[in-house]
XYZ file of C-alpha atoms in Angstrom:
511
model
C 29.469 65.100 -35.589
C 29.791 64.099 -39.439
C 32.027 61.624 -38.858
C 29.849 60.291 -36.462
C 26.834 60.115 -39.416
C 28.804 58.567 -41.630
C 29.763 55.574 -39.720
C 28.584 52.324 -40.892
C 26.409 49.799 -39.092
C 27.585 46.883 -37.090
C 26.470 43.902 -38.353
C 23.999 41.949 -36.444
C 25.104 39.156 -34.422
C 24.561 35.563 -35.652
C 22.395 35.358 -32.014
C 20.234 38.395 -32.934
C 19.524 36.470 -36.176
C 18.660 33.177 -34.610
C 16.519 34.488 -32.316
C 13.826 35.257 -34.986
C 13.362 31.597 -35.745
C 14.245 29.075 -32.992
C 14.875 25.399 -33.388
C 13.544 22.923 -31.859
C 15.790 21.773 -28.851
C 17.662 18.581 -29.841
C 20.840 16.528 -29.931
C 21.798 15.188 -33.239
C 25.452 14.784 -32.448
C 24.665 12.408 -29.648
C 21.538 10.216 -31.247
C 23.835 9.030 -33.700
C 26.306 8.155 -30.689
C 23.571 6.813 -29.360
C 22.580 4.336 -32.271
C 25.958 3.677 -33.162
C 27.003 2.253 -29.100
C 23.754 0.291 -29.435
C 25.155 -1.213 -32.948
C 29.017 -1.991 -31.371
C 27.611 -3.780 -27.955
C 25.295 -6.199 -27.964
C 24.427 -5.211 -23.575
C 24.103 -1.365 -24.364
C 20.674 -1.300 -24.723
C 19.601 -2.676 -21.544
C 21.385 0.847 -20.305
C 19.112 3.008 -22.102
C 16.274 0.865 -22.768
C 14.379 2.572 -19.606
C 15.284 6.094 -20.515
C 14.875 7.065 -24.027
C 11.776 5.335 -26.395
C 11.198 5.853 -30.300
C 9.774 9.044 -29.837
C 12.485 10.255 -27.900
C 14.896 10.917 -31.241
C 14.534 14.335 -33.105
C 15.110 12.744 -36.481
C 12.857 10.907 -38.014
C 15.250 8.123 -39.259
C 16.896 7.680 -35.761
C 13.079 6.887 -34.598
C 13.095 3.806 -37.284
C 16.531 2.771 -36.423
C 15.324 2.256 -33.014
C 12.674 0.600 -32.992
C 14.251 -1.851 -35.135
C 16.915 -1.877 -32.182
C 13.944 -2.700 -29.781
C 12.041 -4.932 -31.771
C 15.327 -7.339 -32.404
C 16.141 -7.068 -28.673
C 11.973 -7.818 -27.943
C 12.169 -11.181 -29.951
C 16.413 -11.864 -28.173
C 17.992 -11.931 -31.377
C 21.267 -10.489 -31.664
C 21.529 -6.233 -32.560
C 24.455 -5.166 -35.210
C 24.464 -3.520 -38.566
C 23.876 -6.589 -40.284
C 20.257 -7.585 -38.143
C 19.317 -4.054 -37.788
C 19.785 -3.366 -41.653
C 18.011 -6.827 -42.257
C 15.087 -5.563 -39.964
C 14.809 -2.262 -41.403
C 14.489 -3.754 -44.260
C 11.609 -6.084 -43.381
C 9.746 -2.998 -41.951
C 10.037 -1.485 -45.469
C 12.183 1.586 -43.982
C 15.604 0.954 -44.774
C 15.719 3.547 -47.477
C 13.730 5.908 -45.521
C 16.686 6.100 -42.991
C 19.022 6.394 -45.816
C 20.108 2.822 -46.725
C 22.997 0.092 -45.293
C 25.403 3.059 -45.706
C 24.246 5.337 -42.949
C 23.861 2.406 -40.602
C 27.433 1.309 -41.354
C 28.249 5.379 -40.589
C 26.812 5.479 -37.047
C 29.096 2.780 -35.641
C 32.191 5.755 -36.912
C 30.476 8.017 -34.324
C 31.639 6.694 -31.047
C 34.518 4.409 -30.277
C 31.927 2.468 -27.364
C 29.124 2.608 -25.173
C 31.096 3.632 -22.315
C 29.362 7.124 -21.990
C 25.628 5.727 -23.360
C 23.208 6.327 -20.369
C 24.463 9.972 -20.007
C 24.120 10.583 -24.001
C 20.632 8.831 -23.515
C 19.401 11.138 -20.650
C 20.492 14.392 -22.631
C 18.683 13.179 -25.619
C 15.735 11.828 -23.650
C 15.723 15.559 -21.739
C 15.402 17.556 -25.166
C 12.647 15.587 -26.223
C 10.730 16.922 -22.684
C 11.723 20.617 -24.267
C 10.020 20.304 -27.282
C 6.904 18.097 -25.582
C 6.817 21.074 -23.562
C 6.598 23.648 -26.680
C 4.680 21.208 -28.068
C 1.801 21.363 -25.838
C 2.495 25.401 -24.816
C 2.120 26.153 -28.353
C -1.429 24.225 -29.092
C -2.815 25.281 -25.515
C -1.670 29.223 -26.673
C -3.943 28.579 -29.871
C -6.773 27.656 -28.120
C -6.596 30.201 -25.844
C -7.287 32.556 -28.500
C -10.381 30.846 -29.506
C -13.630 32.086 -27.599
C -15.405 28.795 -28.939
C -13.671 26.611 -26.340
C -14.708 26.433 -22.950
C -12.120 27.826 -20.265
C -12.755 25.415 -17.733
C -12.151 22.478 -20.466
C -8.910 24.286 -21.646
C -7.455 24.176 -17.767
C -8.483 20.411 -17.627
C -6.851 19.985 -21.111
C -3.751 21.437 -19.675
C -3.482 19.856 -16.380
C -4.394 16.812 -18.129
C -1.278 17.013 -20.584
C 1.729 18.412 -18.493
C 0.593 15.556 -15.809
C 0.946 12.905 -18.085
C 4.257 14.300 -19.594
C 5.454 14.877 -15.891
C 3.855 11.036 -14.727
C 6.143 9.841 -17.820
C 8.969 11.083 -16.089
C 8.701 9.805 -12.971
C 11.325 7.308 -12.749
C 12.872 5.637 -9.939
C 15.986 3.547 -10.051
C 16.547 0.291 -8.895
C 18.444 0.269 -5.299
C 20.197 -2.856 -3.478
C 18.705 -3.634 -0.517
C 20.986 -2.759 2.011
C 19.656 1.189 2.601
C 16.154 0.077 2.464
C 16.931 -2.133 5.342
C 18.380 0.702 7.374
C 15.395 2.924 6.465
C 13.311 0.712 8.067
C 15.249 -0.050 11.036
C 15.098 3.752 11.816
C 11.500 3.845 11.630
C 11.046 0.757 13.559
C 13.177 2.559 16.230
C 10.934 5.898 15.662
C 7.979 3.892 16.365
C 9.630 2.741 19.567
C 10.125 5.760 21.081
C 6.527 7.562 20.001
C 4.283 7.177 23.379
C 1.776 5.524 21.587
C 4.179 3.288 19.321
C 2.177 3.466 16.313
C 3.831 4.000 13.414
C 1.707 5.574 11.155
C -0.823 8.668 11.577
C -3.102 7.917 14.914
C -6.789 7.791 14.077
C -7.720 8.794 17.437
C -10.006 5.521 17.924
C -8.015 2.722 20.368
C -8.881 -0.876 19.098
C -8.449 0.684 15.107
C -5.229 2.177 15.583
C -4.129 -1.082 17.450
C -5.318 -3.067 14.422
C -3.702 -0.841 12.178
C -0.891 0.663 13.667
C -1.924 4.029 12.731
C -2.922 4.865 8.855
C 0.572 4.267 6.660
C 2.243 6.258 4.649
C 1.523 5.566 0.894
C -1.225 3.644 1.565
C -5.095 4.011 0.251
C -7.536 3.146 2.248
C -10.690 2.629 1.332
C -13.920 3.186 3.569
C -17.068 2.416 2.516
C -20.671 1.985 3.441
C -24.569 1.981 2.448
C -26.278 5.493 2.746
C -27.049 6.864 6.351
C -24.107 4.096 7.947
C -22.244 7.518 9.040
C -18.987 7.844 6.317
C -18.926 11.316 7.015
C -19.604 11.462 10.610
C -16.391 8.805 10.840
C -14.106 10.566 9.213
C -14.738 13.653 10.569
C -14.363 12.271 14.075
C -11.448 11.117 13.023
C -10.212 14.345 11.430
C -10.739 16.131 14.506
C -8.921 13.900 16.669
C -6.159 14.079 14.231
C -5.539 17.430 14.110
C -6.851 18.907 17.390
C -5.088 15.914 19.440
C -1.988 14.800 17.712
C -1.328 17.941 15.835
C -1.589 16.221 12.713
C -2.015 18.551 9.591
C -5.325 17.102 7.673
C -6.721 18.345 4.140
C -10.404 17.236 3.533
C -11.601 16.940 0.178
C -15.593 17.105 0.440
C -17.565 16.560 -3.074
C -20.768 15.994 -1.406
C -20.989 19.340 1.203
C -20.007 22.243 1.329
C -17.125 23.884 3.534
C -19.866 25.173 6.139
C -21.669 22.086 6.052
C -18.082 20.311 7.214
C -17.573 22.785 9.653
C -21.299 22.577 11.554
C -20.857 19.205 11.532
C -17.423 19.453 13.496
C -18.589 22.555 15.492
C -21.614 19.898 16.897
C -19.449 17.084 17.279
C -16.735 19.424 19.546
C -19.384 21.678 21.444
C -21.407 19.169 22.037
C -24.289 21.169 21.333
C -27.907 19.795 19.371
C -27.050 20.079 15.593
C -30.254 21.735 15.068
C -29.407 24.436 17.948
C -26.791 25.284 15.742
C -28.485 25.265 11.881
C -30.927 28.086 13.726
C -28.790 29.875 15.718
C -31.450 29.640 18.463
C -28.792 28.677 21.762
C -28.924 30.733 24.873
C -26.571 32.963 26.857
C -25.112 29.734 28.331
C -24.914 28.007 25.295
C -23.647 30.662 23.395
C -20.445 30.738 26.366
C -20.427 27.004 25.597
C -19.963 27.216 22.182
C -17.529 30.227 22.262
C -15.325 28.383 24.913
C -15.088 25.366 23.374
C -14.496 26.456 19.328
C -11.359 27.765 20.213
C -9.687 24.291 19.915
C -10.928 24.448 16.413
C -10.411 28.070 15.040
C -6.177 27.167 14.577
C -6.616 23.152 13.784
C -4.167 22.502 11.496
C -7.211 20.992 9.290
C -7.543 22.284 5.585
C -10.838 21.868 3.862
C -12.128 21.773 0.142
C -15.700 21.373 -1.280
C -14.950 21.553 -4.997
C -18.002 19.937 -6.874
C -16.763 17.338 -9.318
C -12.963 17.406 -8.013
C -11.119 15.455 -10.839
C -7.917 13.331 -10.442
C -5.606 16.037 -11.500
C -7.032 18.968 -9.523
C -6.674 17.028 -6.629
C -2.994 16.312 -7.083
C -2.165 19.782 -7.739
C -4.218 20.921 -4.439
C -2.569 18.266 -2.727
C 1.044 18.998 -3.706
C 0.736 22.104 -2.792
C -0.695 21.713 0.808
C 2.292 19.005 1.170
C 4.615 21.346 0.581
C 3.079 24.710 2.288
C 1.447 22.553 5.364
C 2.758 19.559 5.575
C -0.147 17.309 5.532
C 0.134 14.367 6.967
C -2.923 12.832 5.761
C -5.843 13.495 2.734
C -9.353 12.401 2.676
C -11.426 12.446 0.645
C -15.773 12.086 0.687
C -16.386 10.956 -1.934
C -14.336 8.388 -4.813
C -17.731 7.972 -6.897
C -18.412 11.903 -7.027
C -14.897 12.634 -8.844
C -14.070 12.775 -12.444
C -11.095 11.573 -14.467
C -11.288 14.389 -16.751
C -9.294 14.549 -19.586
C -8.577 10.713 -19.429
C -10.873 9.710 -21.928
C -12.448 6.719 -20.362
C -14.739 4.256 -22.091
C -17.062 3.613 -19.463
C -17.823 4.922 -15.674
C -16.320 1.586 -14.055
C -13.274 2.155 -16.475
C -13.070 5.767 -15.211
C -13.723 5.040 -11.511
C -10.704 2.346 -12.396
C -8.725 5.285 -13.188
C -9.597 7.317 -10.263
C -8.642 4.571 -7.637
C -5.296 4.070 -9.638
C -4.611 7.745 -9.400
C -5.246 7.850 -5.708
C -2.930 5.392 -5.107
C -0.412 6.996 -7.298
C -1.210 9.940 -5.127
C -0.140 8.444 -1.926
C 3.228 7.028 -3.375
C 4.265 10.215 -4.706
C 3.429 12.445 -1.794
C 3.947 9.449 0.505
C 0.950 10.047 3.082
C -2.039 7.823 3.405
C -5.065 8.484 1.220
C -9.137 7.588 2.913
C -11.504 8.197 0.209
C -14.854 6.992 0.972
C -16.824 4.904 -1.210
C -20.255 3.672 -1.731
C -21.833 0.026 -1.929
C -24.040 -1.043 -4.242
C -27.680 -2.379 -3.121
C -26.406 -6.207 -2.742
C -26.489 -5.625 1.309
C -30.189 -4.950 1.065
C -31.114 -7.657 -0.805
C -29.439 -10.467 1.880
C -31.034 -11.456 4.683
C -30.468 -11.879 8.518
C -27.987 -10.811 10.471
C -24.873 -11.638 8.965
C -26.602 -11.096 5.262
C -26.422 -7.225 6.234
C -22.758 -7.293 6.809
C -21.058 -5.176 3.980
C -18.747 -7.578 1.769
C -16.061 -6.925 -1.215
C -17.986 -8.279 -3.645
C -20.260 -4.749 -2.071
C -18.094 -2.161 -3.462
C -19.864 0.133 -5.831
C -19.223 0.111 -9.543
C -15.155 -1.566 -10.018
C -13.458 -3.998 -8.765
C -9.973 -1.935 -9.587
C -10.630 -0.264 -6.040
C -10.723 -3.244 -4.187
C -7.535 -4.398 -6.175
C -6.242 -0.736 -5.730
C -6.801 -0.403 -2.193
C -4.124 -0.925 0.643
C -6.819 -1.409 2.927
C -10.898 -1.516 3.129
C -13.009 -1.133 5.852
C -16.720 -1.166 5.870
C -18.739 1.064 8.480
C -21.832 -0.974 9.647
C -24.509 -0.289 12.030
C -27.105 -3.232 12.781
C -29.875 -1.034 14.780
C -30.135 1.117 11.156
C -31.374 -3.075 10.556
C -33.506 -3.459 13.501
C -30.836 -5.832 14.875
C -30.644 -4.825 18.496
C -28.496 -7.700 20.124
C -25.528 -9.729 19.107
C -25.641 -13.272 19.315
C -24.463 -13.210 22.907
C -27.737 -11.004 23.876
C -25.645 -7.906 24.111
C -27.138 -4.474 23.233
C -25.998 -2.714 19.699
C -28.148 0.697 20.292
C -25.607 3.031 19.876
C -23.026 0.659 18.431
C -21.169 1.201 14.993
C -18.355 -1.211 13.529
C -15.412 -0.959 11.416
C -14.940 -3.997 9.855
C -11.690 -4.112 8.382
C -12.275 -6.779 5.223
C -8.988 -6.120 3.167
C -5.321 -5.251 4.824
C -2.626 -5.820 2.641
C -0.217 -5.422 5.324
C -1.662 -6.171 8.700
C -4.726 -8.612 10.136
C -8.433 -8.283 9.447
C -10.983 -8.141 11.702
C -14.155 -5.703 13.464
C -13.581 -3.022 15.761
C -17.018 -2.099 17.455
C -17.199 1.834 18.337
C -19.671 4.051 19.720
C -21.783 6.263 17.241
C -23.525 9.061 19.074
C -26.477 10.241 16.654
C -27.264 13.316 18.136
C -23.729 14.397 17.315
C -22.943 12.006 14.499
C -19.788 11.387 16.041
C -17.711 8.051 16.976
C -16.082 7.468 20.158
C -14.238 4.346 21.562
C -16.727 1.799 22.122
C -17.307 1.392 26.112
C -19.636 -1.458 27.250
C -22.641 -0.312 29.245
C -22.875 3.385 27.397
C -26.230 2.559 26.346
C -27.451 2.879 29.670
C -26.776 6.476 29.766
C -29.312 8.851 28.659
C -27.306 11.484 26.534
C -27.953 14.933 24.902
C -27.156 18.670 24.755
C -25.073 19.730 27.341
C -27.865 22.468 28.258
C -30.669 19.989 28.042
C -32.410 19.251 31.569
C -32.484 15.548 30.982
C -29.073 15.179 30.875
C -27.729 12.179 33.391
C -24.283 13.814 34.344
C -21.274 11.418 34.392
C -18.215 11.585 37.035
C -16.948 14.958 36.067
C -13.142 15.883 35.159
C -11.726 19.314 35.975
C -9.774 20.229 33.095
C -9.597 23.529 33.492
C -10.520 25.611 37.022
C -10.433 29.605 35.487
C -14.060 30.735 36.045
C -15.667 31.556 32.579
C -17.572 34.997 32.188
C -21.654 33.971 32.639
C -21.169 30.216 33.425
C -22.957 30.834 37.039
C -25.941 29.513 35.263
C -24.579 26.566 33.845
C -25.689 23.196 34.921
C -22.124 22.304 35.318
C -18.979 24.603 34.512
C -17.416 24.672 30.550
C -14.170 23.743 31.843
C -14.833 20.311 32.773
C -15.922 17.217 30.183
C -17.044 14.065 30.950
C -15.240 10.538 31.131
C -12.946 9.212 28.525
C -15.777 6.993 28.371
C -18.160 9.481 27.175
């Protein structure tokens, strides 16, 4: 046991003692390969001049060599030691990277630039380490501080690692050959769907024949005056989506609430008077009615949100997230002018709203589904007169320019009775009638597509002539004129004795 005592220590391992201070991750070894391939061949730095910037080197005299590298290839003169030394020495930092001697050094380090991109992406990936610890560290001292908001502090951060991670997005150049067979596969896709669109179905005939179905990566833009029905539109077209195509849709809704969304959809698929169901006063029969036909919604693949002042960068998080749990095949969003850029610093709201659109669409790329977010219009359609003076232009849209320029598509919603314009120019009836005019289309035609806006649901349907004819309301009301009835279903329902006509059948496709 004494001998035991008496034995001395080990020694600590070097690792034990460089674990108590840490250094910051970097590559020393290969910036100076780096630097010296860039001195020996005159083509290197096109290799590396999309990877690795200034700031990329550790060392601070690497970071001066470099940029003299860039600014002699920026104005196409020729990069060696001689020019490089010369332009160091016109930027007054020759002796700050330790004279014409260490530039003549780095050209020792490597024998060529044969191995330059791969140095450059190792360098250019310990530079991402210590942004990282960068940022960790200064968001760890704030957290300590009870000064600083907490909500600010999660923008702050969201803000910073999306910026670092937006940095890093980089996609290489490709020839054009796979692209070509990309496309021929989805051409062939498209083909063989039954309804041969190729993008996701908004439920509404003459639009999806117009558009082909809303494309992937694109942002579309739809936008209207107050009261034209934004809302009512998309949600009709949310719940065809999901509940008919079985497409998974997230909703992002800055102006009401979840339950709000979900009244609104519970109206527009019961059929029932929206203010039946604010007050909960329905009967026995309408209470069957409603619990027979909200089982279509209770598992729609639709996923909503109502977070007040959404900004750019919650959103993407929210939305990467349902894209990879869900699926979603499409996001939407009520309303563009009611989110924030936080943590982008803008100058003014048109520059922010700038931001926002450019986000959006950055949005779409990266997750590679299509984008609606509504928008407003400013008061220039009020001011016009007549007829055609009330038709929503792009000069319309509300507070920057950037989202027409932004936007893959835009469509206005308009509705001429909300103008006391009652007939067309051909005498025809608009009571009832809503259009989509579809003003900007980067990749398809332009043109109207007239649909049928049911107020008493605030819900679109395809646009049928003659529907005005047809006196319309609440299922349960006695006034109802009942259309050609289709069975869809013949199982008796418990209490529907009563009914005026059975809850397994629904009108027309025309109603």
């Amino acid at each position: 046991m004494a001998e035991k005592q008496q034995r001395p220590r080990a020694k600590k391992s070097p690792e034990v003692d460089l674990a108590v201070g840490k250094m910051p991750p970097q590559a020393l070894d290969l910036e100076e390969a780096v630097l010296g391939a860039l001195l020996l061949e005159k083509d290197a730095f096109v290799a590396v001049s999309e990877i690795i910037k200034p700031d990329s080197f550790y060392k601070e005299a690497h970071q001066h060599i470099y940029q003299a590298i860039l600014s002699l290839f920026s104005k196409e003169q020729p990069v060696d030691m001689l020019t490089v030394t010369e332009e160091l020495r016109r930027m007054g930092k020759l002796d700050e990277v330790g004279g014409p001697f260490y530039i003549t050094q780095l050209t020792s380090r490597v024998a060529s630039a044969a191995h330059i991109e791969y140095h450059a992406r190792i360098i250019y990936q310990k530079f991402l380490q210590r942004e990282m610890i960068r940022l960790s560290s200064g968001l760890q001292t704030k957290a300590y501080d009870d000064t600083i908001d907490v909500d600010d502090l999660l923008d702050e951060a969201e803000n910073s690692f999306f910026l670092l991670a937006q940095g890093n997005m980089k996609k290489d150049t490709v020839q054009i050959n796979p692209v070509i067979h990309e496309a021929i596969e989805k051409i062939k896709e498209s083909g063989n769907r039954p309804d041969g669109l190729s993008g996701v179905p908004s439920g509404f005939t003459e639009l999806d024949r117009m558009t082909n179905g809303w494309q992937a990566s694109d942002l579309v833009i739809i936008a209207a005056r107050p009261a034209m029905g934004k809302t009512a539109f998309i949600l009709s077209m949310t719940r065809q989506m999901a509940l008919d195509h079985s497409k998974p849709v997230a909703v992002f809704s800055l102006e009401m609430s979840n339950l709000q969304l979900v009244n609104r959809l519970i109206v527009s698929e019961t059929e029932l008077p929206g203010e039946k169901i604010k007050n909960g006063k329905l009967s026995k029969q309408e209470w069957e009615q409603l619990d027979h036909k909200i089982q279509r919604l209770i598992d729609a693949p639709i996923f909503v949100d109502d977070t007040p002042g959404l900004s750019v960068f919650e959103l993407r998080a929210k939305c990467r997230r349902l894209k990879k749990q869900h699926d979603i095949q499409i996001i939407i969003i009520d309303y563009l002018q009611l989110m924030s850029a936080s943590g982008m610093n803008p100058g003014s709201r048109e520059q922010e709203v700038s931001m926002i659109s450019r986000s959006l669409k950055g949005l779409a790329k990266e997750l590679n589904v299509p984008i609606i977010a509504l928008s407003q219009l400013n008061r220039g359609v009020e001011n016009r007169a007549g007829a055609e003076g009330k038709r929503p232009q792009l000069s319309d849209l509300r507070e920057s320019g950037a989202i027409e320029q932004d936007a893959d598509m835009v469509c206005f919603i308009h509705r001429p009775e909300y103008y006391k314009i009652t007939e067309d120019e051909d005498g025809n009836s608009l009571l009832g009638v809503g259009e989509v005019i579809i003003a900007k289309h980067r990749n398809g035609a332009t043109g109207d597509v007239r649909l049928r806006f049911r107020s008493e649901l605030a819900r679109f349907e395809d646009y049928t002539p003659g529907f005005e004819n047809i006196t319309l309301g609440s299922r349960m009301n006695s006034d109802v004129v009942l259309p050609k009835l289709t069975p869809l279903d013949e199982s008796p329902v418990s209490g529907s004795q009563d009914f005026p006509f059975r809850p397994g059948f629904e009108r027309d496709a025309a109603f």
